[in-house]
Every structure is written in structure tokens, then in C-alpha cells.
Amino acid sequence: MLMSAHLARKTPPGGPERAAAASPRADDPRVVRTRAAVVKAATKLFLRHGYAGTTMEAIAAEAGVSKRTVYNNYLEKDALFAEIVAGMITLAEDFARELRAELTQGGITAATVTDLLHAIGRRLALAVVNPEVVALRRLLMGEARTFPDLARGYYDRAPGQVIDALAAGFRHLADVDALGAMDAHRAAEQFAYLVTGALLDRAVLVGAPPPERDVIACAREGVETFLARYGARAKDGTAM
Amino acid sequence: MLMSAHLARKTPPGGPERAAAASPRADDPRVVRTRAAVVKAATKLFLRHGYAGTTMEAIAAEAGVSKRTVYNNYLEKDALFAEIVAGMITLAEDFARELRAELTQGGITAATVTDLLHAIGRRLALAVVNPEVVALRRLLMGEARTFPDLARGYYDRAPGQVIDALAAGFRHLADVDALGAMDAHRAAEQFAYLVTGALLDRAVLVGAPPPERDVIACAREGVETFLARYGARAKDGTAM
């Protein structure tokens, strides 16, 4: 959706016929390469200097192309910003798909689920509390007044999809008695913020992601707490 | 500290003697009232329109004072911004002190700790996932590039102090066997992000705080998960 808003603006004045005559096709390998270089340069500069602090000139210089080339591909800085956010969302969606596949694979039992959840907790924490995601979150929150749909779209399609994937996985694991009965969506939220919450919140406000060993320790302890409530042999916390 | 940086700038050109002759004392009730009105107006406008979107003129109009009065009290917009953040930090510090006192009071047992933690979880969630705090966090993120020390100071002295207070309380509760043995600081982080994490993250990115009943339900379930691991009769999660 973020992409399509941008793609819809790509037709230059003069209509598609003239565009086809004037510029190479979008799937031309040279065009693909150029666009990738521009997006990479823009990602680096937006995350480092913010939206207002990044000019199209600086992006062109960083990508090693002319400013005209940047404009030919994106017309406006906001379209480029939207494409960068869309790229980060795509990474999160791929990650969510992998999580879901892994959690719903056959053969997981109460005996093997602990190791699986530790591995997933660790991967999730390292994927979320990393310099690029932290910088993107700071950027999105900083620009949320100007681009509210980008921040909302990011939430729905990045953390939102990861939580949905965890919920689908936990539902399956409860069905096969590898985990106890639960409200799977609530359990998924708790899992996500147990393994990442404290470090992510600190990193986003302070601006410096923590050392990897802290992320791994936070994830491990978070998964232990999750299992104390939702493990197949755990007593339901309400009984206490 | 944020306050003192601002107070240090209050002496007008001409030195303190001239200031004393020219303006009423800082503890004059009229001065206190005026400053409170300016801070209240500035808080409202900064949280609603952001730092760049708020002018000293608009603050004066909102407070019902002259622009000259605003300048006489604050000189610069950044000093006023720092004072607002300091005010929010003071609220968090008061809250942290209350939490600490409540958790370290005498006579809490394994039988009464559940109700106490539910009450505290609920209050914490409602205090954190509220429109003013969410707006302040968005504002701090938006200005973190310009005022990195404000966002860092906010983290250390607002969520940071609340987590320290919870840790001190949990350490006491483990000592009197009202809770099980634990790494109290880790447990405090888990408590805080179990009861607030999912809703706070969503609210900050999406911009709309959730309905109160969702906050209360999230807190209740978060405390249950916390107790499953750290309740006096809970099995340690590592045993699973």
C-alpha cells in the first residue's frame, strides 16, 4: 500500500506513452540497479540525519548518481521516504512469515518447545533491537506529525504482523499440547515485549542500541517468564 | 538538572541587583501563578503541535499573558521545553517514590502480594499509556536529534526510576518470602513491559492511546504472567 501510493505517482507529465519513449523500462537491469543504489543511499542518510536533515542532493552524491536521476526515479523526497519504510516493512513481513512457518511446523512437543522458543526469542530480539530498526522507529516517531500514515502502516505491518505470526504459532502449539491453553494473541504480545520491550524502549529514547549479549540475556529471561505461564506443564497464573 | 540549566539562565543582563529592582521575586505569588500558566499553555501546545509548530506568541495567547511576559520568564523556547520535560519527569519521580513506599511497606505476605501487584500494575499501566505521556514520548522522539539530552534524561529519570523502584520493592518482597527468589532488576523490567509494553508501543507509533478497559486488561494479564514466574509458589521457569 505504501509502495502503491508511490508507484501511482511515477507516470511523468505527458502520459505513459511518452514516458515509455523517454525512459528505459522499470525492469531494465540498469534502472533496477540505480533505484537500489538510491534507496540504499537514502536509507543511510534518512536514518542518520532525519528527514529534514537529508537533501535530494546529498542522496544523489551518496548514491553516485545525478540529482536528476534521483528525481527521475522518485520525483519527491516523500516518495523516497515511503519506499524506505516499505522496504523495512517487507523485511519484517518476511521475518513474520518465517516465524509462522517455524512455529507451525509438525512434530513440536512439550519436550522440544522450550529450545524452539528460546531460539525464536533470541532471533526476534536481535532483529528488533538493532541499530537500523531503532533508527527507523526514531525517524517514524519524529515524523509522525507530518507522515502519520507511515508510522501507523509500519506498526500494523511490522510489529503487528510479527505478533500475529506468533499468535498463530502459539495457537497451533496449544492445539498439539506443546504449550498450555491460552489467549494466543495476548500471549504473543507478552512474548514480544518480554524479549524486546525493555531494551527497545531504552534504545529508542536514548538512541544507542545495547550490546548483543544484553539483548540475548533479555530474550532468554523473557522466554523463561513466558514459559512459566504458558508452558504445557505450567500452572495457570490465575491459580496463584 | 534540566531545571537547573534553565534557572541558571534567568538572570537578565545588568546583573542580579538590577534584576531584583526591575522584577518581582521568583517566589512572589503572582510570578508563580504566571509561570504556572505559561508552562501549562506551553505543555498543551508542544504536545499538540510539536516543538517547531509552537510559537512563543501562541503560548502567550494560550496563557493569556503578553509575549514579553513569556520571554521575561523563560528567555528562550528551548528553556520552556526543558521545563516541561522536567515537569513530566517530576511526576514520574513522585510516582516512583509512591511505588517504592507501597512495595516496601511492612506486612506484605505471599497471600496478599497478588492483590497488591494487580493494583500496582493497573496504576502503572494507566499512568504510562495515557495521552500526555504518549504525546511527550512522540515529541521527545521528534526532537531527539536537536535535544538528545532531553530524551536521554527522560528515559533515565522517568521509566528508569520507575523500574528502579519496582526492583527495590521486588527485592524486599523476595526477602520477606512474599515473592520467589529473582534477579530483581530483570523482574522489574519484565513487570513494566508486561503491563505496558504492547499498548505503549502501539500508542506511540499510531498516536492514539487505547481505551482504558484494554489498558486494564493488559495490566491484569501481565501481572498474572509475572506471578507465574516470580510468585512465591511459582516454579522457576528454568525448571521447565
Short mmCIF file of C-alpha atoms in Angstrom, two decimals:
data_model
loop_
_atom_site.label_atom_id
_atom_site.label_comp_id
_atom_site.label_asym_id
_atom_site.label_seq_id
_atom_site.Cartn_x
_atom_site.Cartn_y
_atom_site.Cartn_z
CA MET A 1 0.00 0.00 0.00
CA LEU A 2 2.80 2.40 0.85
CA MET A 3 4.53 1.29 -2.31
CA SER A 4 1.48 1.68 -4.48
CA ALA A 5 0.94 5.29 -3.39
CA HIS A 6 4.42 5.96 -4.63
CA LEU A 7 4.14 3.90 -7.81
CA ALA A 8 0.95 5.72 -8.76
CA ARG A 9 2.95 8.95 -8.93
CA LYS A 10 5.64 7.62 -11.22
CA THR A 11 3.99 8.45 -14.52
CA PRO A 12 5.59 11.72 -15.61
CA PRO A 13 3.68 14.58 -17.25
CA GLY A 14 2.98 13.65 -20.86
CA GLY A 15 1.42 10.29 -20.06
CA PRO A 16 2.66 6.72 -20.09
CA GLU A 17 3.35 6.63 -23.86
CA ARG A 18 5.79 9.49 -23.66
CA ALA A 19 7.34 8.01 -20.54
CA ALA A 20 7.86 4.72 -22.34
CA ALA A 21 9.57 6.50 -25.18
CA ALA A 22 11.67 8.77 -22.95
CA SER A 23 12.91 6.42 -20.26
CA PRO A 24 14.00 2.79 -20.05
CA ARG A 25 11.60 0.19 -18.66
CA ALA A 26 11.34 -0.12 -14.87
CA ASP A 27 12.62 -3.71 -15.05
CA ASP A 28 15.68 -2.74 -17.09
CA PRO A 29 18.63 -4.05 -15.02
CA ARG A 30 20.31 -0.62 -15.12
CA VAL A 31 17.16 1.02 -13.75
CA VAL A 32 16.83 -1.61 -11.03
CA ARG A 33 20.47 -1.10 -10.05
CA THR A 34 20.15 2.67 -9.98
CA ARG A 35 16.99 2.60 -7.91
CA ALA A 36 18.56 0.18 -5.45
CA ALA A 37 21.59 2.47 -5.08
CA VAL A 38 19.36 5.49 -4.49
CA VAL A 39 17.25 3.66 -1.90
CA LYS A 40 20.35 2.39 -0.10
CA ALA A 41 21.86 5.88 -0.01
CA ALA A 42 18.59 7.45 1.13
CA THR A 43 18.10 4.85 3.87
CA LYS A 44 21.54 5.56 5.25
CA LEU A 45 21.07 9.34 5.21
CA PHE A 46 17.46 9.45 6.48
CA LEU A 47 18.30 7.13 9.39
CA ARG A 48 21.40 9.15 10.25
CA HIS A 49 20.25 12.73 9.69
CA GLY A 50 16.46 12.59 9.81
CA TYR A 51 14.01 13.59 7.12
CA ALA A 52 14.51 17.35 7.27
CA GLY A 53 18.28 16.91 7.54
CA THR A 54 18.54 14.93 4.29
CA THR A 55 18.52 16.61 0.88
CA MET A 56 17.99 15.07 -2.54
CA GLU A 57 21.45 16.46 -3.44
CA ALA A 58 23.04 14.53 -0.57
CA ILE A 59 21.21 11.35 -1.60
CA ALA A 60 22.42 11.73 -5.19
CA ALA A 61 26.01 12.29 -4.01
CA GLU A 62 25.87 9.29 -1.66
CA ALA A 63 24.44 7.08 -4.44
CA GLY A 64 26.93 8.36 -7.00
CA VAL A 65 24.22 9.47 -9.43
CA SER A 66 22.98 12.86 -10.62
CA LYS A 67 20.27 14.70 -8.76
CA ARG A 68 18.23 14.48 -11.97
CA THR A 69 18.42 10.67 -11.77
CA VAL A 70 17.06 10.71 -8.22
CA TYR A 71 14.18 12.94 -9.30
CA ASN A 72 13.52 10.85 -12.42
CA ASN A 73 13.07 7.81 -10.20
CA TYR A 74 11.22 9.34 -7.29
CA LEU A 75 10.03 12.87 -8.12
CA GLU A 76 9.75 13.78 -4.43
CA LYS A 77 11.59 13.16 -1.19
CA ASP A 78 8.42 11.91 0.49
CA ALA A 79 8.00 9.13 -2.11
CA LEU A 80 11.54 8.01 -1.40
CA PHE A 81 10.87 8.08 2.36
CA ALA A 82 7.74 5.96 1.85
CA GLU A 83 9.75 3.47 -0.22
CA ILE A 84 12.35 3.12 2.51
CA VAL A 85 9.71 2.44 5.14
CA ALA A 86 8.08 -0.04 2.74
CA GLY A 87 11.44 -1.80 2.40
CA MET A 88 11.77 -2.15 6.19
CA ILE A 89 8.19 -3.44 6.35
CA THR A 90 8.99 -6.06 3.71
CA LEU A 91 11.87 -7.31 5.86
CA ALA A 92 9.52 -7.54 8.87
CA GLU A 93 6.88 -9.36 6.80
CA ASP A 94 9.45 -11.89 5.60
CA PHE A 95 10.56 -12.39 9.19
CA ALA A 96 6.94 -12.85 10.35
CA ARG A 97 6.38 -15.47 7.61
CA GLU A 98 9.45 -17.41 8.73
CA LEU A 99 8.35 -17.28 12.38
CA ARG A 100 4.92 -18.57 11.49
CA ALA A 101 6.31 -21.44 9.40
CA GLU A 102 8.73 -22.43 12.13
CA LEU A 103 6.13 -22.36 14.92
CA THR A 104 3.53 -24.29 12.94
CA GLN A 105 5.85 -26.98 11.58
CA GLY A 106 4.86 -30.53 12.52
CA GLY A 107 6.39 -32.55 15.34
CA ILE A 108 6.91 -29.91 18.06
CA THR A 109 6.20 -31.34 21.52
CA ALA A 110 6.24 -30.07 25.09
CA ALA A 111 9.75 -31.52 25.28
CA THR A 112 11.11 -29.60 22.28
CA VAL A 113 9.15 -26.37 22.52
CA THR A 114 11.47 -24.76 25.09
CA ASP A 115 14.50 -24.84 22.81
CA LEU A 116 12.43 -23.65 19.86
CA LEU A 117 11.04 -20.67 21.78
CA HIS A 118 14.48 -19.73 23.07
CA ALA A 119 15.83 -19.76 19.52
CA ILE A 120 12.90 -17.67 18.28
CA GLY A 121 13.05 -15.23 21.20
CA ARG A 122 16.72 -14.64 20.57
CA ARG A 123 16.24 -14.09 16.84
CA LEU A 124 13.28 -11.77 17.42
CA ALA A 125 15.18 -9.67 19.97
CA LEU A 126 18.24 -9.35 17.73
CA ALA A 127 16.04 -8.43 14.76
CA VAL A 128 14.13 -5.74 16.65
CA VAL A 129 16.74 -4.19 18.94
CA ASN A 130 19.18 -3.45 16.14
CA PRO A 131 20.57 -0.10 15.01
CA GLU A 132 18.55 0.14 11.77
CA VAL A 133 15.18 -0.67 13.35
CA VAL A 134 15.87 1.63 16.31
CA ALA A 135 16.86 4.44 13.94
CA LEU A 136 13.77 3.83 11.80
CA ARG A 137 11.49 3.95 14.82
CA ARG A 138 13.05 7.22 15.95
CA LEU A 139 12.65 8.59 12.45
CA LEU A 140 9.00 7.47 12.16
CA MET A 141 8.06 8.88 15.56
CA GLY A 142 9.88 12.09 14.79
CA GLU A 143 7.99 12.46 11.50
CA ALA A 144 4.68 11.03 12.77
CA ARG A 145 3.11 14.51 12.77
CA THR A 146 3.97 15.00 9.09
CA PHE A 147 3.52 11.37 7.93
CA PRO A 148 1.04 9.74 10.35
CA ASP A 149 0.14 7.01 7.84
CA LEU A 150 3.73 5.86 7.55
CA ALA A 151 4.10 5.32 11.32
CA ARG A 152 0.70 3.63 11.54
CA GLY A 153 1.43 1.45 8.49
CA TYR A 154 4.76 0.48 9.99
CA TYR A 155 3.11 -0.54 13.26
CA ASP A 156 0.39 -2.59 11.56
CA ARG A 157 2.70 -4.35 9.15
CA ALA A 158 5.92 -4.75 11.15
CA PRO A 159 5.35 -5.37 14.91
CA GLY A 160 1.68 -6.06 14.17
CA GLN A 161 2.42 -8.88 11.70
CA VAL A 162 5.13 -10.38 13.90
CA ILE A 163 2.66 -10.56 16.79
CA ASP A 164 0.02 -12.11 14.53
CA ALA A 165 2.54 -14.72 13.39
CA LEU A 166 3.50 -15.54 16.99
CA ALA A 167 -0.20 -15.81 17.89
CA ALA A 168 -0.87 -18.24 15.02
CA GLY A 169 2.13 -20.29 16.11
CA PHE A 170 1.14 -20.35 19.79
CA ARG A 171 -2.43 -21.34 18.87
CA HIS A 172 -1.05 -24.30 16.95
CA LEU A 173 1.32 -25.24 19.78
CA ALA A 174 -1.53 -25.16 22.30
CA ASP A 175 -3.63 -27.35 19.97
CA VAL A 176 -0.91 -30.01 19.88
CA ASP A 177 -0.34 -29.67 23.67
CA ALA A 178 3.19 -28.35 23.26
CA LEU A 179 2.03 -25.26 25.19
CA GLY A 180 -0.81 -24.80 27.69
CA ALA A 181 -4.18 -23.28 26.85
CA MET A 182 -4.03 -19.52 26.37
CA ASP A 183 -5.35 -16.36 24.77
CA ALA A 184 -2.87 -16.68 21.91
CA HIS A 185 -2.87 -13.04 20.84
CA ARG A 186 -2.27 -11.80 24.38
CA ALA A 187 0.44 -14.43 24.85
CA ALA A 188 2.08 -13.29 21.59
CA GLU A 189 2.16 -9.68 22.76
CA GLN A 190 3.63 -10.73 26.08
CA PHE A 191 6.27 -12.84 24.34
CA ALA A 192 7.26 -9.98 22.04
CA TYR A 193 7.57 -7.35 24.79
CA LEU A 194 9.15 -9.75 27.30
CA VAL A 195 12.00 -10.44 24.90
CA THR A 196 12.42 -6.93 23.45
CA GLY A 197 10.42 -4.34 25.43
CA ALA A 198 12.85 -3.01 27.99
CA LEU A 199 15.82 -2.76 25.64
CA LEU A 200 13.84 -1.40 22.70
CA ASP A 201 12.23 1.34 24.78
CA ARG A 202 15.59 2.39 26.19
CA ALA A 203 17.31 2.25 22.79
CA VAL A 204 14.63 4.34 21.09
CA LEU A 205 14.71 7.06 23.76
CA VAL A 206 18.46 7.06 24.39
CA GLY A 207 19.41 6.44 20.76
CA ALA A 208 22.06 3.77 21.35
CA PRO A 209 21.24 0.06 20.85
CA PRO A 210 22.54 -2.17 23.68
CA PRO A 211 25.37 -4.73 23.36
CA GLU A 212 24.34 -8.02 21.77
CA ARG A 213 24.96 -10.03 24.98
CA ASP A 214 22.39 -7.86 26.80
CA VAL A 215 19.85 -8.47 24.04
CA ILE A 216 20.43 -12.22 24.24
CA ALA A 217 20.15 -12.28 28.04
CA CYS A 218 16.94 -10.23 27.95
CA ALA A 219 15.46 -12.63 25.38
CA ARG A 220 16.44 -15.73 27.38
CA GLU A 221 14.91 -14.42 30.60
CA GLY A 222 11.84 -13.22 28.75
CA VAL A 223 11.23 -16.67 27.28
CA GLU A 224 11.64 -18.25 30.74
CA THR A 225 8.92 -15.98 32.12
CA PHE A 226 6.70 -16.73 29.14
CA LEU A 227 7.12 -20.48 29.70
CA ALA A 228 6.39 -20.15 33.43
CA ARG A 229 2.91 -19.05 32.46
CA TYR A 230 2.28 -20.77 29.13
CA GLY A 231 4.47 -23.87 29.19
CA ALA A 232 2.47 -27.12 28.88
CA ARG A 233 3.33 -28.04 32.47
CA ALA A 234 2.98 -24.51 33.88
CA LYS A 235 0.25 -23.75 36.35
CA ASP A 236 -2.04 -21.01 35.09
CA GLY A 237 -1.02 -17.80 36.86
CA THR A 238 -4.64 -17.17 37.90
CA ALA A 239 -4.41 -20.06 40.34
CA MET A 240 -1.82 -18.24 42.46
CA MET B 1 19.32 19.01 36.35
CA LEU B 2 17.14 20.04 33.44
CA MET B 3 15.57 22.64 35.68
CA SER B 4 18.86 24.00 36.93
CA ALA B 5 20.21 24.54 33.41
CA HIS B 6 17.21 26.72 32.83
CA LEU B 7 17.33 28.54 36.18
CA ALA B 8 20.97 29.42 35.58
CA ARG B 9 19.87 31.49 32.58
CA LYS B 10 17.28 33.53 34.39
CA THR B 11 19.49 36.41 35.50
CA PRO B 12 18.85 39.16 32.95
CA PRO B 13 21.61 41.36 31.51
CA GLY B 14 22.57 44.01 34.10
CA GLY B 15 23.21 41.51 36.89
CA PRO B 16 21.15 40.28 39.82
CA GLU B 17 20.91 43.69 41.55
CA ARG B 18 19.23 45.28 38.61
CA ALA B 19 17.01 42.21 38.20
CA ALA B 20 15.90 42.49 41.81
CA ALA B 21 14.98 46.11 41.31
CA ALA B 22 13.29 45.59 37.97
CA SER B 23 11.27 42.44 38.51
CA PRO B 24 9.34 40.85 41.37
CA ARG B 25 10.91 37.96 43.29
CA ALA B 26 10.59 34.47 41.81
CA ASP B 27 8.54 33.34 44.82
CA ASP B 28 6.08 36.22 44.50
CA PRO B 29 2.66 34.51 44.23
CA ARG B 30 1.86 36.48 41.06
CA VAL B 31 5.11 35.28 39.43
CA VAL B 32 4.43 31.69 40.48
CA ARG B 33 0.91 31.89 39.04
CA THR B 34 2.09 33.42 35.78
CA ARG B 35 4.86 30.87 35.31
CA ALA B 36 2.43 28.02 36.01
CA ALA B 37 0.01 29.42 33.41
CA VAL B 38 2.80 29.71 30.83
CA VAL B 39 4.04 26.17 31.49
CA LYS B 40 0.51 24.78 31.28
CA ALA B 41 -0.13 26.56 27.99
CA ALA B 42 3.23 25.53 26.55
CA THR B 43 2.70 21.89 27.58
CA LYS B 44 -0.64 21.81 25.81
CA LEU B 45 0.71 23.39 22.61
CA PHE B 46 4.03 21.50 22.44
CA LEU B 47 2.26 18.15 22.93
CA ARG B 48 -0.35 19.01 20.34
CA HIS B 49 1.66 20.80 17.65
CA GLY B 50 5.27 19.77 18.28
CA TYR B 51 8.23 21.97 19.04
CA ALA B 52 8.60 23.61 15.62
CA GLY B 53 4.82 24.05 15.36
CA THR B 54 4.57 26.07 18.58
CA THR B 55 5.48 29.76 18.75
CA MET B 56 6.11 31.92 21.80
CA GLU B 57 3.22 34.10 20.53
CA ALA B 58 0.83 31.15 20.60
CA ILE B 59 1.99 30.21 24.11
CA ALA B 60 1.41 33.77 25.32
CA ALA B 61 -2.07 33.82 23.77
CA GLU B 62 -2.97 30.43 25.26
CA ALA B 63 -1.73 31.52 28.72
CA GLY B 64 -3.49 34.90 28.48
CA VAL B 65 -0.28 36.86 29.06
CA SER B 66 1.86 39.10 26.86
CA LYS B 67 4.65 37.66 24.75
CA ARG B 68 7.01 39.89 26.75
CA THR B 69 5.90 38.10 29.95
CA VAL B 70 6.74 34.72 28.42
CA TYR B 71 10.18 35.97 27.40
CA ASN B 72 10.74 37.60 30.81
CA ASN B 73 10.14 34.25 32.44
CA TYR B 74 11.91 31.95 30.02
CA LEU B 75 14.02 33.92 27.53
CA GLU B 76 14.02 31.07 25.02
CA LYS B 77 11.65 28.42 23.72
CA ASP B 78 14.19 25.66 24.47
CA ALA B 79 14.26 26.61 28.18
CA LEU B 80 10.49 26.32 28.29
CA PHE B 81 10.64 22.94 26.52
CA ALA B 82 13.21 21.71 29.06
CA GLU B 83 10.97 22.87 31.91
CA ILE B 84 8.02 20.95 30.51
CA VAL B 85 10.03 17.76 30.21
CA ALA B 86 11.33 18.38 33.75
CA GLY B 87 7.73 18.69 34.93
CA MET B 88 6.79 15.34 33.40
CA ILE B 89 9.91 13.79 34.97
CA THR B 90 8.88 15.17 38.37
CA LEU B 91 5.52 13.43 38.03
CA ALA B 92 7.28 10.15 37.18
CA GLU B 93 9.66 10.56 40.11
CA ASP B 94 6.76 11.15 42.51
CA PHE B 95 5.07 8.07 41.10
CA ALA B 96 8.26 6.00 41.50
CA ARG B 97 8.58 7.12 45.13
CA GLU B 98 4.99 6.07 45.85
CA LEU B 99 5.54 2.68 44.20
CA ARG B 100 8.67 2.09 46.26
CA ALA B 101 6.94 3.04 49.51
CA GLU B 102 3.98 0.82 48.74
CA LEU B 103 6.07 -2.22 47.78
CA THR B 104 8.40 -1.94 50.77
CA GLN B 105 5.72 -1.35 53.41
CA GLY B 106 5.66 -3.90 56.20
CA GLY B 107 3.30 -6.86 56.42
CA ILE B 108 3.03 -7.98 52.79
CA THR B 109 2.85 -11.77 52.52
CA ALA B 110 2.60 -14.34 49.75
CA ALA B 111 -1.16 -14.27 50.41
CA THR B 112 -1.56 -10.50 49.93
CA VAL B 113 1.08 -9.81 47.28
CA THR B 114 -1.14 -10.82 44.35
CA ASP B 115 -3.73 -8.13 45.02
CA LEU B 116 -1.01 -5.55 45.66
CA LEU B 117 0.77 -6.30 42.38
CA HIS B 118 -2.51 -6.19 40.46
CA ALA B 119 -3.27 -2.77 41.92
CA ILE B 120 0.22 -1.52 41.12
CA GLY B 121 0.23 -2.99 37.61
CA ARG B 122 -3.05 -1.31 36.84
CA ARG B 123 -1.89 2.08 38.15
CA LEU B 124 1.39 1.83 36.30
CA ALA B 125 -0.29 0.95 33.01
CA LEU B 126 -2.82 3.78 33.32
CA ALA B 127 -0.03 6.24 34.23
CA VAL B 128 2.17 5.26 31.27
CA VAL B 129 -0.31 4.56 28.47
CA ASN B 130 -2.03 7.92 28.78
CA PRO B 131 -2.41 10.66 26.17
CA GLU B 132 0.06 13.10 27.78
CA VAL B 133 2.86 10.58 28.22
CA VAL B 134 2.31 9.18 24.72
CA ALA B 135 2.37 12.71 23.27
CA LEU B 136 5.51 13.58 25.26
CA ARG B 137 7.30 10.47 24.01
CA ARG B 138 6.40 11.33 20.42
CA LEU B 139 7.56 14.89 20.99
CA LEU B 140 10.87 13.77 22.53
CA MET B 141 11.49 11.41 19.61
CA GLY B 142 10.70 14.15 17.16
CA GLU B 143 13.19 16.48 18.83
CA ALA B 144 15.77 13.86 19.86
CA ARG B 145 18.13 14.95 17.10
CA THR B 146 18.02 18.56 18.33
CA PHE B 147 17.75 17.84 22.07
CA PRO B 148 19.31 14.38 22.63
CA ASP B 149 19.89 15.07 26.34
CA LEU B 150 16.19 15.67 26.96
CA ALA B 151 15.17 12.25 25.59
CA ARG B 152 18.01 10.52 27.44
CA GLY B 153 17.24 12.41 30.67
CA TYR B 154 13.60 11.48 30.33
CA TYR B 155 14.47 7.80 29.95
CA ASP B 156 16.84 7.76 32.93
CA ARG B 157 14.55 9.65 35.25
CA ALA B 158 11.06 8.50 34.18
CA PRO B 159 10.91 4.83 33.06
CA GLY B 160 14.38 4.29 34.56
CA GLN B 161 13.35 5.43 38.05
CA VAL B 162 10.08 3.52 37.94
CA ILE B 163 11.98 0.32 37.10
CA ASP B 164 14.47 1.01 39.92
CA ALA B 165 11.58 1.49 42.35
CA LEU B 166 9.94 -1.77 41.24
CA ALA B 167 13.29 -3.55 41.62
CA ALA B 168 13.75 -2.24 45.17
CA GLY B 169 10.22 -3.34 46.01
CA PHE B 170 10.62 -6.82 44.50
CA ARG B 171 13.94 -7.29 46.32
CA HIS B 172 12.16 -6.55 49.59
CA LEU B 173 9.25 -8.83 48.73
CA ALA B 174 11.64 -11.70 47.91
CA ASP B 175 13.46 -11.09 51.22
CA VAL B 176 10.22 -11.49 53.19
CA ASP B 177 9.21 -14.52 51.04
CA ALA B 178 6.19 -12.75 49.56
CA LEU B 179 7.77 -13.39 46.13
CA GLY B 180 10.24 -16.07 45.00
CA ALA B 181 13.97 -15.51 44.56
CA MET B 182 14.79 -13.47 41.48
CA ASP B 183 17.07 -11.06 39.66
CA ALA B 184 15.03 -8.08 40.90
CA HIS B 185 16.08 -5.60 38.22
CA ARG B 186 15.29 -8.04 35.40
CA ALA B 187 11.97 -8.89 37.08
CA ALA B 188 11.16 -5.18 37.36
CA GLU B 189 11.79 -4.63 33.64
CA GLN B 190 9.62 -7.62 32.80
CA PHE B 191 6.84 -6.36 35.06
CA ALA B 192 6.92 -2.90 33.50
CA TYR B 193 6.86 -4.10 29.87
CA LEU B 194 4.39 -6.93 30.55
CA VAL B 195 1.85 -4.44 31.85
CA THR B 196 2.51 -1.59 29.40
CA GLY B 197 4.77 -2.69 26.53
CA ALA B 198 2.36 -3.76 23.81
CA LEU B 199 -0.07 -0.88 24.27
CA LEU B 200 2.59 1.78 24.74
CA ASP B 201 4.48 0.75 21.62
CA ARG B 202 1.31 0.77 19.56
CA ALA B 203 0.12 4.09 21.00
CA VAL B 204 3.43 5.85 20.37
CA LEU B 205 3.61 4.69 16.75
CA VAL B 206 -0.07 5.02 15.91
CA GLY B 207 -0.64 8.12 18.04
CA ALA B 208 -3.91 7.09 19.67
CA PRO B 209 -3.94 5.79 23.26
CA PRO B 210 -6.12 2.68 23.68
CA PRO B 211 -9.40 2.54 25.63
CA GLU B 212 -8.96 2.28 29.40
CA ARG B 213 -10.50 -1.20 29.56
CA ASP B 214 -7.79 -2.51 27.19
CA VAL B 215 -5.10 -0.96 29.39
CA ILE B 216 -6.58 -2.59 32.49
CA ALA B 217 -6.89 -6.00 30.80
CA CYS B 218 -3.31 -5.82 29.52
CA ALA B 219 -2.07 -4.97 33.03
CA ARG B 220 -4.06 -7.78 34.66
CA GLU B 221 -2.76 -10.42 32.26
CA GLY B 222 0.76 -9.02 32.51
CA VAL B 223 0.73 -9.36 36.31
CA GLU B 224 -0.56 -12.94 36.01
CA THR B 225 2.37 -13.85 33.79
CA PHE B 226 4.78 -12.10 36.16
CA LEU B 227 3.39 -14.08 39.12
CA ALA B 228 3.61 -17.36 37.20
CA ARG B 229 7.37 -16.90 37.21
CA TYR B 230 8.03 -14.87 40.35
CA GLY B 231 5.18 -15.71 42.71
CA ALA B 232 6.36 -17.30 45.97
CA ARG B 233 4.78 -20.61 44.99
CA ALA B 234 5.75 -20.43 41.31
CA LYS B 235 8.19 -22.92 39.90
CA ASP B 236 11.25 -21.22 38.45
CA GLY B 237 10.78 -21.15 34.68
CA THR B 238 14.23 -22.68 34.16
CA ALA B 239 12.93 -25.96 35.60
CA MET B 240 10.59 -26.48 32.65
#
